[in-house]
Amino acid sequence: MANSDVRSREMLEGSEPGLKRLENYVAGLVQTMNESKEETSTMGVRMDKIASEMKQETSKFVKQEMSEMKQETSGAAMVQWNHACFGVRGVSKRTGSNPVHSPSVDWASSLWATVS
């Protein structure tokens, strides 16, 4: 039994440089993993921020486009509606004004805004 204790001590003493290298390797590996974890977390935050900015920009763009389309559509629809209902064909010979801006059109415009 004494021989086995001596052999064990000799093996440990002989392997100290190997153990030290292994400890250094594991410590380096742990440090690298921690750095990777921090980078991954940072990238997640960046990606969330970019996604939020893109969502805001897209929402703003869509709202602007919808508003422009609504204005274009409502203007064209009102002109067609006036022509169909009142037989409007441009500037009135009797009054010399454009009937598109008459009170009936204003009422119809407000009605159109309520419907759309």
C-alpha positions as semicolon CSV with decimal commas, in nm:
position;residue;x (nm);y (nm);z (nm)
1;M;0,000;0,000;0,000
2;A;0,288;0,231;0,071
3;N;0,409;0,166;-0,281
4;S;0,076;0,277;-0,431
5;D;0,079;0,602;-0,226
6;V;0,430;0,676;-0,346
7;R;0,331;0,604;-0,705
8;S;0,025;0,828;-0,676
9;R;0,235;1,115;-0,543
10;E;0,492;1,065;-0,815
11;M;0,219;1,070;-1,082
12;L;0,071;1,390;-0,942
13;E;0,411;1,558;-0,917
14;G;0,500;1,454;-1,269
15;S;0,168;1,576;-1,407
16;E;0,165;1,920;-1,243
17;P;0,269;2,101;-1,562
18;G;-0,004;1,913;-1,748
19;L;-0,264;2,004;-1,486
20;K;-0,155;2,366;-1,492
21;R;-0,190;2,372;-1,869
22;L;-0,534;2,214;-1,842
23;E;-0,639;2,471;-1,579
24;N;-0,515;2,754;-1,802
25;Y;-0,696;2,607;-2,100
26;V;-1,023;2,572;-1,907
27;A;-0,988;2,926;-1,768
28;G;-0,934;3,060;-2,121
29;L;-1,231;2,861;-2,246
30;V;-1,455;2,998;-1,970
31;Q;-1,339;3,353;-2,045
32;T;-1,407;3,307;-2,417
33;M;-1,753;3,170;-2,343
34;N;-1,832;3,466;-2,116
35;E;-1,718;3,711;-2,384
36;S;-1,929;3,530;-2,644
37;K;-2,229;3,544;-2,411
38;E;-2,184;3,921;-2,368
39;E;-2,148;3,973;-2,743
40;T;-2,458;3,765;-2,809
41;S;-2,654;3,968;-2,555
42;T;-2,530;4,294;-2,708
43;M;-2,624;4,176;-3,056
44;G;-2,971;4,082;-2,932
45;V;-3,020;4,431;-2,794
46;R;-2,896;4,585;-3,120
47;M;-3,125;4,365;-3,327
48;D;-3,425;4,457;-3,110
49;K;-3,341;4,826;-3,151
50;I;-3,304;4,792;-3,528
51;A;-3,632;4,599;-3,550
52;S;-3,809;4,868;-3,347
53;E;-3,670;5,145;-3,569
54;M;-3,769;4,957;-3,884
55;K;-4,119;4,904;-3,747
56;Q;-4,155;5,275;-3,669
57;E;-4,023;5,379;-4,011
58;T;-4,248;5,130;-4,188
59;S;-4,551;5,243;-3,990
60;K;-4,475;5,608;-4,066
61;F;-4,427;5,530;-4,436
62;V;-4,748;5,328;-4,461
63;K;-4,949;5,598;-4,281
64;Q;-4,809;5,864;-4,515
65;E;-4,882;5,655;-4,824
66;M;-5,234;5,575;-4,701
67;S;-5,299;5,943;-4,635
68;E;-5,179;6,039;-4,983
69;M;-5,385;5,764;-5,142
70;K;-5,691;5,868;-4,942
71;Q;-5,648;6,230;-5,053
72;E;-5,602;6,131;-5,416
73;T;-5,892;5,890;-5,404
74;S;-6,128;6,123;-5,223
75;G;-6,054;6,409;-5,461
76;A;-6,107;6,197;-5,770
77;A;-6,416;6,032;-5,622
78;M;-6,570;6,367;-5,531
79;V;-6,517;6,504;-5,881
80;Q;-6,678;6,193;-6,029
81;W;-6,960;6,210;-5,776
82;N;-7,028;6,574;-5,862
83;H;-7,025;6,502;-6,232
84;A;-7,263;6,212;-6,188
85;C;-7,502;6,386;-5,948
86;F;-7,501;6,742;-6,073
87;G;-7,392;6,710;-6,431
88;V;-7,089;6,927;-6,355
89;R;-6,864;6,989;-6,653
90;G;-6,612;7,242;-6,525
91;V;-6,661;7,614;-6,455
92;S;-7,020;7,728;-6,439
93;K;-7,117;7,968;-6,717
94;R;-7,383;8,125;-6,499
95;T;-7,169;8,193;-6,188
96;G;-6,820;8,176;-6,336
97;S;-6,702;7,959;-6,047
98;N;-6,588;7,602;-6,019
99;P;-6,873;7,398;-5,870
100;V;-6,628;7,145;-5,733
101;H;-6,581;7,382;-5,438
102;S;-6,950;7,444;-5,380
103;P;-7,120;7,386;-5,043
104;S;-7,271;7,061;-5,167
105;V;-6,921;6,932;-5,238
106;D;-6,806;7,035;-4,890
107;W;-7,097;6,843;-4,741
108;A;-7,018;6,543;-4,961
109;S;-6,651;6,566;-4,866
110;S;-6,737;6,551;-4,498
111;L;-6,967;6,258;-4,568
112;W;-6,689;6,083;-4,761
113;A;-6,446;6,141;-4,472
114;T;-6,698;5,986;-4,232
115;V;-6,748;5,681;-4,452
116;S;-6,380;5,621;-4,522
